GROMACS .gro file of C-alpha atoms in nm:
model
  415
    1UNK     CA    1  -0.016  -0.004  -0.008
    2UNK     CA    2   0.126   0.350  -0.066
    3UNK     CA    3   0.159   0.566   0.247
    4UNK     CA    4  -0.015   0.866   0.279
    5UNK     CA    5   0.167   1.207   0.387
    6UNK     CA    6   0.040   1.317   0.727
    7UNK     CA    7  -0.210   1.637   0.717
    8UNK     CA    8  -0.577   1.670   0.519
    9UNK     CA    9  -0.362   1.897   0.245
   10UNK     CA   10  -0.028   1.960   0.133
   11UNK     CA   11  -0.052   2.275  -0.046
   12UNK     CA   12   0.123   2.500   0.178
   13UNK     CA   13   0.418   2.238   0.247
   14UNK     CA   14   0.445   2.217  -0.174
   15UNK     CA   15   0.505   2.628  -0.162
   16UNK     CA   16   0.715   2.586   0.119
   17UNK     CA   17   0.925   2.312   0.044
   18UNK     CA   18   0.899   2.398  -0.325
   19UNK     CA   19   1.119   2.170  -0.558
   20UNK     CA   20   1.213   1.973  -0.298
   21UNK     CA   21   0.856   1.895  -0.213
   22UNK     CA   22   0.809   1.531  -0.339
   23UNK     CA   23   1.167   1.424  -0.259
   24UNK     CA   24   1.119   1.559   0.142
   25UNK     CA   25   0.779   1.372   0.142
   26UNK     CA   26   0.902   1.092   0.014
   27UNK     CA   27   1.188   1.069   0.265
   28UNK     CA   28   0.947   1.133   0.534
   29UNK     CA   29   0.752   0.835   0.434
   30UNK     CA   30   1.040   0.603   0.346
   31UNK     CA   31   0.881   0.518   0.025
   32UNK     CA   32   0.936   0.626  -0.367
   33UNK     CA   33   0.557   0.677  -0.351
   34UNK     CA   34   0.268   0.882  -0.156
   35UNK     CA   35  -0.051   0.994  -0.145
   36UNK     CA   36  -0.171   1.359  -0.046
   37UNK     CA   37  -0.412   1.623  -0.154
   38UNK     CA   38  -0.289   1.935  -0.337
   39UNK     CA   39  -0.603   2.207  -0.331
   40UNK     CA   40  -0.820   1.941  -0.224
   41UNK     CA   41  -0.715   1.710  -0.515
   42UNK     CA   42  -0.605   1.383  -0.415
   43UNK     CA   43  -0.278   1.304  -0.582
   44UNK     CA   44  -0.023   1.011  -0.563
   45UNK     CA   45   0.358   1.181  -0.592
   46UNK     CA   46   0.633   0.947  -0.702
   47UNK     CA   47   1.013   0.954  -0.786
   48UNK     CA   48   1.310   0.802  -0.886
   49UNK     CA   49   1.390   0.570  -1.174
   50UNK     CA   50   1.120   0.332  -1.160
   51UNK     CA   51   0.870   0.574  -1.099
   52UNK     CA   52   0.987   0.756  -1.428
   53UNK     CA   53   0.957   0.442  -1.584
   54UNK     CA   54   0.618   0.376  -1.467
   55UNK     CA   55   0.524   0.717  -1.558
   56UNK     CA   56   0.660   0.712  -1.916
   57UNK     CA   57   0.624   0.396  -2.079
   58UNK     CA   58   0.316   0.139  -2.123
   59UNK     CA   59   0.088   0.442  -2.231
   60UNK     CA   60  -0.045   0.419  -1.874
   61UNK     CA   61  -0.082   0.800  -1.820
   62UNK     CA   62  -0.275   1.094  -2.028
   63UNK     CA   63  -0.280   1.438  -1.992
   64UNK     CA   64  -0.632   1.556  -1.964
   65UNK     CA   65  -0.716   1.679  -1.657
   66UNK     CA   66  -0.347   1.676  -1.528
   67UNK     CA   67  -0.257   2.041  -1.499
   68UNK     CA   68  -0.452   2.322  -1.377
   69UNK     CA   69  -0.617   2.511  -1.616
   70UNK     CA   70  -0.424   2.817  -1.580
   71UNK     CA   71  -0.091   2.600  -1.634
   72UNK     CA   72  -0.246   2.391  -1.912
   73UNK     CA   73  -0.348   2.746  -2.114
   74UNK     CA   74  -0.021   2.906  -2.057
   75UNK     CA   75   0.190   2.640  -2.164
   76UNK     CA   76   0.033   2.390  -2.396
   77UNK     CA   77  -0.346   2.499  -2.450
   78UNK     CA   78  -0.615   2.244  -2.604
   79UNK     CA   79  -0.535   2.023  -2.885
   80UNK     CA   80  -0.148   2.020  -2.870
   81UNK     CA   81   0.096   1.720  -2.880
   82UNK     CA   82   0.136   1.678  -2.517
   83UNK     CA   83  -0.232   1.664  -2.434
   84UNK     CA   84  -0.255   1.376  -2.654
   85UNK     CA   85  -0.265   1.018  -2.618
   86UNK     CA   86  -0.253   0.694  -2.820
   87UNK     CA   87  -0.169   0.671  -3.178
   88UNK     CA   88  -0.283   1.051  -3.257
   89UNK     CA   89  -0.030   1.117  -3.055
   90UNK     CA   90   0.252   0.925  -3.178
   91UNK     CA   91   0.135   1.042  -3.554
   92UNK     CA   92   0.166   1.419  -3.428
   93UNK     CA   93   0.492   1.377  -3.234
   94UNK     CA   94   0.639   1.206  -3.545
   95UNK     CA   95   0.606   1.560  -3.705
   96UNK     CA   96   0.825   1.683  -3.446
   97UNK     CA   97   1.069   1.467  -3.436
   98UNK     CA   98   1.129   1.487  -3.811
   99UNK     CA   99   1.197   1.836  -3.746
  100UNK     CA  100   1.471   1.762  -3.466
  101UNK     CA  101   1.707   1.546  -3.720
  102UNK     CA  102   2.077   1.622  -3.697
  103UNK     CA  103   2.040   1.891  -4.005
  104UNK     CA  104   1.785   2.091  -3.819
  105UNK     CA  105   1.967   2.105  -3.545
  106UNK     CA  106   2.259   2.227  -3.745
  107UNK     CA  107   2.041   2.475  -3.872
  108UNK     CA  108   1.960   2.587  -3.487
  109UNK     CA  109   2.278   2.602  -3.371
  110UNK     CA  110   2.418   2.833  -3.674
  111UNK     CA  111   2.101   3.077  -3.634
  112UNK     CA  112   2.185   3.092  -3.285
  113UNK     CA  113   2.565   3.189  -3.343
  114UNK     CA  114   2.470   3.445  -3.606
  115UNK     CA  115   2.211   3.597  -3.351
  116UNK     CA  116   2.431   3.588  -3.035
  117UNK     CA  117   2.716   3.752  -3.197
  118UNK     CA  118   2.473   4.002  -3.351
  119UNK     CA  119   2.335   4.044  -2.972
  120UNK     CA  120   2.707   4.105  -2.852
  121UNK     CA  121   2.715   4.413  -3.083
  122UNK     CA  122   2.451   4.571  -2.917
  123UNK     CA  123   2.532   4.461  -2.569
  124UNK     CA  124   2.864   4.592  -2.592
  125UNK     CA  125   2.721   4.935  -2.629
  126UNK     CA  126   2.588   4.946  -2.266
  127UNK     CA  127   2.764   4.928  -1.942
  128UNK     CA  128   2.586   4.585  -1.856
  129UNK     CA  129   2.246   4.407  -1.988
  130UNK     CA  130   2.027   4.129  -1.783
  131UNK     CA  131   2.149   3.848  -1.977
  132UNK     CA  132   1.820   3.676  -1.958
  133UNK     CA  133   1.637   3.887  -2.092
  134UNK     CA  134   1.839   3.957  -2.403
  135UNK     CA  135   1.843   3.584  -2.451
  136UNK     CA  136   1.461   3.580  -2.487
  137UNK     CA  137   1.532   3.801  -2.818
  138UNK     CA  138   1.852   3.599  -2.913
  139UNK     CA  139   1.642   3.267  -2.902
  140UNK     CA  140   1.313   3.400  -3.040
  141UNK     CA  141   1.465   3.539  -3.355
  142UNK     CA  142   1.688   3.193  -3.368
  143UNK     CA  143   1.322   3.005  -3.355
  144UNK     CA  144   1.202   3.234  -3.630
  145UNK     CA  145   1.483   3.142  -3.851
  146UNK     CA  146   1.503   2.798  -3.774
  147UNK     CA  147   1.133   2.727  -3.820
  148UNK     CA  148   1.142   2.946  -4.148
  149UNK     CA  149   0.963   3.260  -4.037
  150UNK     CA  150   1.084   3.595  -4.159
  151UNK     CA  151   1.219   3.790  -3.851
  152UNK     CA  152   1.037   4.136  -3.802
  153UNK     CA  153   1.244   4.376  -3.607
  154UNK     CA  154   0.956   4.522  -3.415
  155UNK     CA  155   0.740   4.209  -3.380
  156UNK     CA  156   1.013   3.960  -3.219
  157UNK     CA  157   1.073   4.167  -2.904
  158UNK     CA  158   0.699   4.167  -2.835
  159UNK     CA  159   0.618   3.834  -2.930
  160UNK     CA  160   0.926   3.704  -2.768
  161UNK     CA  161   0.849   3.882  -2.433
  162UNK     CA  162   0.467   3.738  -2.470
  163UNK     CA  163   0.593   3.401  -2.496
  164UNK     CA  164   0.877   3.386  -2.223
  165UNK     CA  165   0.626   3.523  -1.999
  166UNK     CA  166   0.410   3.211  -2.046
  167UNK     CA  167   0.697   3.012  -1.883
  168UNK     CA  168   0.763   3.282  -1.636
  169UNK     CA  169   0.412   3.312  -1.488
  170UNK     CA  170   0.299   2.957  -1.554
  171UNK     CA  171   0.321   2.911  -1.183
  172UNK     CA  172   0.099   3.202  -1.110
  173UNK     CA  173  -0.246   3.260  -0.986
  174UNK     CA  174  -0.495   3.569  -1.001
  175UNK     CA  175  -0.443   3.884  -1.205
  176UNK     CA  176  -0.078   3.804  -1.295
  177UNK     CA  177  -0.119   3.487  -1.436
  178UNK     CA  178  -0.474   3.662  -1.639
  179UNK     CA  179  -0.243   3.906  -1.799
  180UNK     CA  180   0.011   3.615  -1.898
  181UNK     CA  181  -0.284   3.418  -2.054
  182UNK     CA  182  -0.371   3.726  -2.254
  183UNK     CA  183  -0.027   3.773  -2.360
  184UNK     CA  184  -0.064   3.393  -2.477
  185UNK     CA  185  -0.373   3.479  -2.704
  186UNK     CA  186  -0.152   3.777  -2.828
  187UNK     CA  187   0.094   3.524  -2.941
  188UNK     CA  188  -0.144   3.282  -3.051
  189UNK     CA  189  -0.302   3.525  -3.280
  190UNK     CA  190   0.044   3.590  -3.435
  191UNK     CA  191   0.109   3.210  -3.490
  192UNK     CA  192  -0.232   3.182  -3.646
  193UNK     CA  193  -0.184   3.468  -3.855
  194UNK     CA  194   0.175   3.295  -3.977
  195UNK     CA  195  -0.022   2.970  -4.039
  196UNK     CA  196  -0.289   3.161  -4.259
  197UNK     CA  197  -0.022   3.310  -4.461
  198UNK     CA  198   0.175   3.074  -4.539
  199UNK     CA  199  -0.135   2.827  -4.630
  200UNK     CA  200  -0.240   3.138  -4.885
  201UNK     CA  201   0.092   3.175  -5.040
  202UNK     CA  202   0.125   3.538  -4.868
  203UNK     CA  203   0.425   3.403  -4.682
  204UNK     CA  204   0.689   3.188  -4.891
  205UNK     CA  205   0.742   2.835  -4.726
  206UNK     CA  206   1.113   2.716  -4.748
  207UNK     CA  207   1.118   2.358  -4.876
  208UNK     CA  208   1.207   2.122  -4.579
  209UNK     CA  209   1.126   2.370  -4.308
  210UNK     CA  210   0.957   2.352  -3.991
  211UNK     CA  211   0.699   2.563  -4.107
  212UNK     CA  212   0.627   2.375  -4.409
  213UNK     CA  213   0.585   2.036  -4.212
  214UNK     CA  214   0.356   2.200  -3.980
  215UNK     CA  215   0.112   2.354  -4.245
  216UNK     CA  216   0.104   2.060  -4.487
  217UNK     CA  217   0.050   1.772  -4.182
  218UNK     CA  218  -0.189   1.531  -4.166
  219UNK     CA  219  -0.317   1.383  -3.854
  220UNK     CA  220  -0.394   1.013  -3.775
  221UNK     CA  221  -0.758   1.072  -3.870
  222UNK     CA  222  -0.646   1.189  -4.239
  223UNK     CA  223  -0.744   1.577  -4.205
  224UNK     CA  224  -0.478   1.847  -4.161
  225UNK     CA  225  -0.460   2.065  -3.859
  226UNK     CA  226  -0.687   2.334  -3.835
  227UNK     CA  227  -0.565   2.699  -3.790
  228UNK     CA  228  -0.600   2.711  -3.447
  229UNK     CA  229  -0.426   2.357  -3.396
  230UNK     CA  230  -0.135   2.486  -3.599
  231UNK     CA  231  -0.094   2.800  -3.450
  232UNK     CA  232  -0.078   2.612  -3.075
  233UNK     CA  233   0.218   2.342  -3.246
  234UNK     CA  234   0.377   2.678  -3.364
  235UNK     CA  235   0.418   2.794  -3.066
  236UNK     CA  236   0.511   2.433  -2.948
  237UNK     CA  237   0.808   2.500  -3.171
  238UNK     CA  238   0.899   2.845  -3.060
  239UNK     CA  239   0.800   2.850  -2.707
  240UNK     CA  240   1.066   2.574  -2.566
  241UNK     CA  241   1.320   2.722  -2.795
  242UNK     CA  242   1.284   3.049  -2.596
  243UNK     CA  243   1.299   2.855  -2.280
  244UNK     CA  244   1.629   2.717  -2.298
  245UNK     CA  245   1.693   3.055  -2.195
  246UNK     CA  246   1.659   2.935  -1.846
  247UNK     CA  247   1.942   2.649  -1.942
  248UNK     CA  248   2.181   2.922  -2.087
  249UNK     CA  249   2.165   3.126  -1.754
  250UNK     CA  250   2.195   2.820  -1.559
  251UNK     CA  251   2.515   2.748  -1.755
  252UNK     CA  252   2.669   3.087  -1.708
  253UNK     CA  253   2.572   3.062  -1.353
  254UNK     CA  254   2.790   2.731  -1.341
  255UNK     CA  255   3.098   2.869  -1.502
  256UNK     CA  256   3.099   3.161  -1.269
  257UNK     CA  257   3.060   2.928  -0.985
  258UNK     CA  258   3.316   2.678  -1.118
  259UNK     CA  259   3.586   2.873  -1.301
  260UNK     CA  260   3.821   2.574  -1.375
  261UNK     CA  261   3.529   2.486  -1.651
  262UNK     CA  262   3.548   2.812  -1.809
  263UNK     CA  263   3.920   2.843  -1.837
  264UNK     CA  264   3.904   2.456  -1.968
  265UNK     CA  265   3.666   2.562  -2.241
  266UNK     CA  266   3.825   2.892  -2.324
  267UNK     CA  267   4.136   2.713  -2.405
  268UNK     CA  268   3.945   2.477  -2.669
  269UNK     CA  269   3.902   2.158  -2.432
  270UNK     CA  270   3.534   2.036  -2.521
  271UNK     CA  271   3.598   1.682  -2.412
  272UNK     CA  272   3.363   1.741  -2.121
  273UNK     CA  273   3.172   1.999  -2.284
  274UNK     CA  274   2.858   1.746  -2.339
  275UNK     CA  275   2.910   1.641  -1.965
  276UNK     CA  276   2.869   1.988  -1.860
  277UNK     CA  277   2.565   2.062  -1.994
  278UNK     CA  278   2.397   1.755  -1.911
  279UNK     CA  279   2.535   1.817  -1.542
  280UNK     CA  280   2.369   2.183  -1.568
  281UNK     CA  281   2.045   2.016  -1.698
  282UNK     CA  282   2.046   1.757  -1.412
  283UNK     CA  283   2.157   2.000  -1.149
  284UNK     CA  284   1.991   2.325  -1.191
  285UNK     CA  285   1.591   2.341  -1.133
  286UNK     CA  286   1.389   2.381  -1.451
  287UNK     CA  287   1.040   2.260  -1.371
  288UNK     CA  288   0.969   2.048  -1.069
  289UNK     CA  289   0.711   1.795  -1.164
  290UNK     CA  290   0.521   1.666  -1.436
  291UNK     CA  291   0.160   1.564  -1.407
  292UNK     CA  292  -0.068   1.298  -1.555
  293UNK     CA  293  -0.397   1.089  -1.512
  294UNK     CA  294  -0.417   0.748  -1.528
  295UNK     CA  295  -0.546   0.612  -1.855
  296UNK     CA  296  -0.599   0.233  -1.735
  297UNK     CA  297  -0.585   0.038  -1.390
  298UNK     CA  298  -0.220  -0.096  -1.305
  299UNK     CA  299  -0.025  -0.205  -0.987
  300UNK     CA  300   0.280  -0.031  -0.911
  301UNK     CA  301   0.537   0.135  -0.650
  302UNK     CA  302   0.343  -0.099  -0.387
  303UNK     CA  303  -0.004   0.032  -0.483
  304UNK     CA  304  -0.287   0.016  -0.720
  305UNK     CA  305  -0.383   0.306  -0.965
  306UNK     CA  306  -0.730   0.343  -1.125
  307UNK     CA  307  -0.841   0.550  -1.394
  308UNK     CA  308  -0.861   0.930  -1.366
  309UNK     CA  309  -0.591   0.930  -1.065
  310UNK     CA  310  -0.401   1.225  -1.055
  311UNK     CA  311  -0.026   1.140  -1.035
  312UNK     CA  312   0.327   1.381  -1.012
  313UNK     CA  313   0.638   1.259  -1.094
  314UNK     CA  314   0.924   1.459  -0.946
  315UNK     CA  315   1.147   1.589  -1.203
  316UNK     CA  316   1.395   1.738  -0.980
  317UNK     CA  317   1.413   1.504  -0.730
  318UNK     CA  318   1.458   1.236  -0.953
  319UNK     CA  319   1.781   1.426  -1.119
  320UNK     CA  320   1.895   1.450  -0.743
  321UNK     CA  321   1.846   1.091  -0.609
  322UNK     CA  322   2.126   0.960  -0.442
  323UNK     CA  323   2.045   0.622  -0.573
  324UNK     CA  324   2.115   0.709  -0.930
  325UNK     CA  325   2.387   1.001  -0.871
  326UNK     CA  326   2.663   1.018  -0.656
  327UNK     CA  327   2.720   1.282  -0.441
  328UNK     CA  328   2.415   1.465  -0.616
  329UNK     CA  329   2.432   1.789  -0.474
  330UNK     CA  330   2.758   1.863  -0.575
  331UNK     CA  331   2.804   1.981  -0.960
  332UNK     CA  332   3.025   1.748  -1.140
  333UNK     CA  333   3.037   1.709  -1.498
  334UNK     CA  334   3.254   1.438  -1.495
  335UNK     CA  335   3.001   1.181  -1.385
  336UNK     CA  336   2.861   1.204  -1.748
  337UNK     CA  337   3.205   1.022  -1.859
  338UNK     CA  338   3.063   0.665  -1.759
  339UNK     CA  339   2.670   0.753  -1.789
  340UNK     CA  340   2.507   0.500  -1.926
  341UNK     CA  341   2.244   0.723  -2.068
  342UNK     CA  342   1.912   0.566  -1.882
  343UNK     CA  343   1.677   0.745  -2.005
  344UNK     CA  344   1.495   0.759  -1.676
  345UNK     CA  345   1.761   0.876  -1.428
  346UNK     CA  346   1.831   1.213  -1.667
  347UNK     CA  347   1.462   1.370  -1.664
  348UNK     CA  348   1.459   1.769  -1.667
  349UNK     CA  349   1.238   1.736  -1.988
  350UNK     CA  350   1.071   1.434  -1.917
  351UNK     CA  351   1.156   1.060  -1.901
  352UNK     CA  352   1.102   0.752  -2.133
  353UNK     CA  353   1.169   0.752  -2.505
  354UNK     CA  354   1.071   1.065  -2.706
  355UNK     CA  355   0.947   0.879  -3.013
  356UNK     CA  356   0.688   0.646  -2.856
  357UNK     CA  357   0.637   0.866  -2.525
  358UNK     CA  358   0.589   1.229  -2.387
  359UNK     CA  359   0.955   1.306  -2.351
  360UNK     CA  360   1.040   1.634  -2.511
  361UNK     CA  361   1.151   1.577  -2.887
  362UNK     CA  362   1.368   1.907  -2.859
  363UNK     CA  363   1.581   1.781  -2.629
  364UNK     CA  364   1.863   1.759  -2.852
  365UNK     CA  365   1.812   2.090  -2.981
  366UNK     CA  366   1.830   2.207  -2.598
  367UNK     CA  367   2.143   2.048  -2.573
  368UNK     CA  368   2.309   2.193  -2.912
  369UNK     CA  369   2.211   2.546  -2.827
  370UNK     CA  370   2.386   2.563  -2.461
  371UNK     CA  371   2.665   2.377  -2.569
  372UNK     CA  372   2.683   2.617  -2.834
  373UNK     CA  373   2.598   2.943  -2.585
  374UNK     CA  374   2.940   2.792  -2.349
  375UNK     CA  375   3.167   2.809  -2.667
  376UNK     CA  376   3.048   3.174  -2.745
  377UNK     CA  377   3.032   3.269  -2.372
  378UNK     CA  378   3.390   3.142  -2.305
  379UNK     CA  379   3.574   3.189  -2.616
  380UNK     CA  380   3.445   3.411  -2.840
  381UNK     CA  381   3.276   3.702  -2.610
  382UNK     CA  382   3.469   3.944  -2.393
  383UNK     CA  383   3.250   3.943  -2.103
  384UNK     CA  384   3.240   3.934  -1.741
  385UNK     CA  385   2.976   3.902  -1.432
  386UNK     CA  386   2.975   4.236  -1.209
  387UNK     CA  387   2.899   4.156  -0.863
  388UNK     CA  388   2.538   4.044  -0.783
  389UNK     CA  389   2.280   3.825  -0.637
  390UNK     CA  390   2.320   3.478  -0.808
  391UNK     CA  391   2.156   3.295  -0.535
  392UNK     CA  392   1.861   3.048  -0.657
  393UNK     CA  393   1.562   2.981  -0.462
  394UNK     CA  394   1.386   2.637  -0.498
  395UNK     CA  395   1.064   2.811  -0.378
  396UNK     CA  396   0.998   2.998  -0.718
  397UNK     CA  397   0.853   2.832  -0.985
  398UNK     CA  398   1.064   2.834  -1.247
  399UNK     CA  399   1.391   2.925  -1.067
  400UNK     CA  400   1.630   3.189  -1.200
  401UNK     CA  401   1.922   3.337  -1.018
  402UNK     CA  402   1.774   3.655  -0.845
  403UNK     CA  403   1.990   3.912  -1.065
  404UNK     CA  404   1.873   3.712  -1.367
  405UNK     CA  405   2.226   3.718  -1.465
  406UNK     CA  406   2.380   4.029  -1.520
  407UNK     CA  407   2.685   4.062  -1.760
  408UNK     CA  408   2.928   4.357  -1.888
  409UNK     CA  409   2.992   4.288  -2.253
  410UNK     CA  410   3.281   4.431  -2.407
  411UNK     CA  411   3.264   4.284  -2.752
  412UNK     CA  412   3.383   3.957  -2.964
  413UNK     CA  413   3.739   3.836  -2.910
  414UNK     CA  414   3.996   3.863  -3.193
  415UNK     CA  415   4.288   3.623  -3.264
   0.00000   0.00000   0.00000
């Protein structure tokens, strides 16, 4: 039997413990699963490798009703691939996976390189910039170039800010969330307009571009995407790309906190670059949990699950699980030199298999972008971090360094 966390409701405890809520609860009951209530709703919280495998493999879970409406409307909205299950999900997911092949990843990397260098020219004209905010624009431009959308210098900052706000305010409630949802609706109008113009010939569509894939895609039932669904999925390409700004912030934080890695990369030693990026993704807080609703009855983790049961998988805690990671509270990129690649141990963007499950299909693009950012920051850009508050609160969803990473940029290095 799965133990129950003491107390009638754990909402305040979740706010108090933040990213460590599930792990602390699991430690308290001595199990990898516990039952409680959040905002009055019964939920089972789970953590660890076996929990990730249970959650992502075997089509046991759906996404209907898994997230509060306020979060759903900001991050996914109705009709998106993340909200689908079964054969329909696999067909829609295959479209996204086809966009993430090596040649597509290389296009993203080259676009980001160009946009970073253009950004340096702007940033070097002022004493310092808040890098997170600047990265939003850089990554919005990168996403547009990759997808095949003409970059509008007036439109990019506004739409990029709208999209970044979806992630920034995902855990908010009340007026702050309502304002973010209004910005989401404005971004959706922009995305629908892009789709309409692409379909009626007013917007040139490059052969082989993600935009072409999107506007010509046929779903499992043989029908093309509606304008509304295509607009939502267009945002599902752009929004996660913009959200990579958070991982880049954390990478800069790690380079500052562990300067030996900055020195190694500046000298051209990239033998541990992939490990460094993976360790950033493991160590730093991205999203705390992922939720699902049970699709069919099954037994696991010491208990029984019935259709409709609400379940939350601990992403952050699984990435810090001492049974899976030696000294998990330490930042150590060398741990990935002999990592076995188990998809249910490193799960900042979900677990399981990307092709058959709900793991983020853009994970390889995330890794490529953060790797390129580390190269550019350490080898190509003359920049320093002035004194600032770089503490990261694990009670803030989603987390960021308090200063949002202020940098003084002096220009591109020569020679």
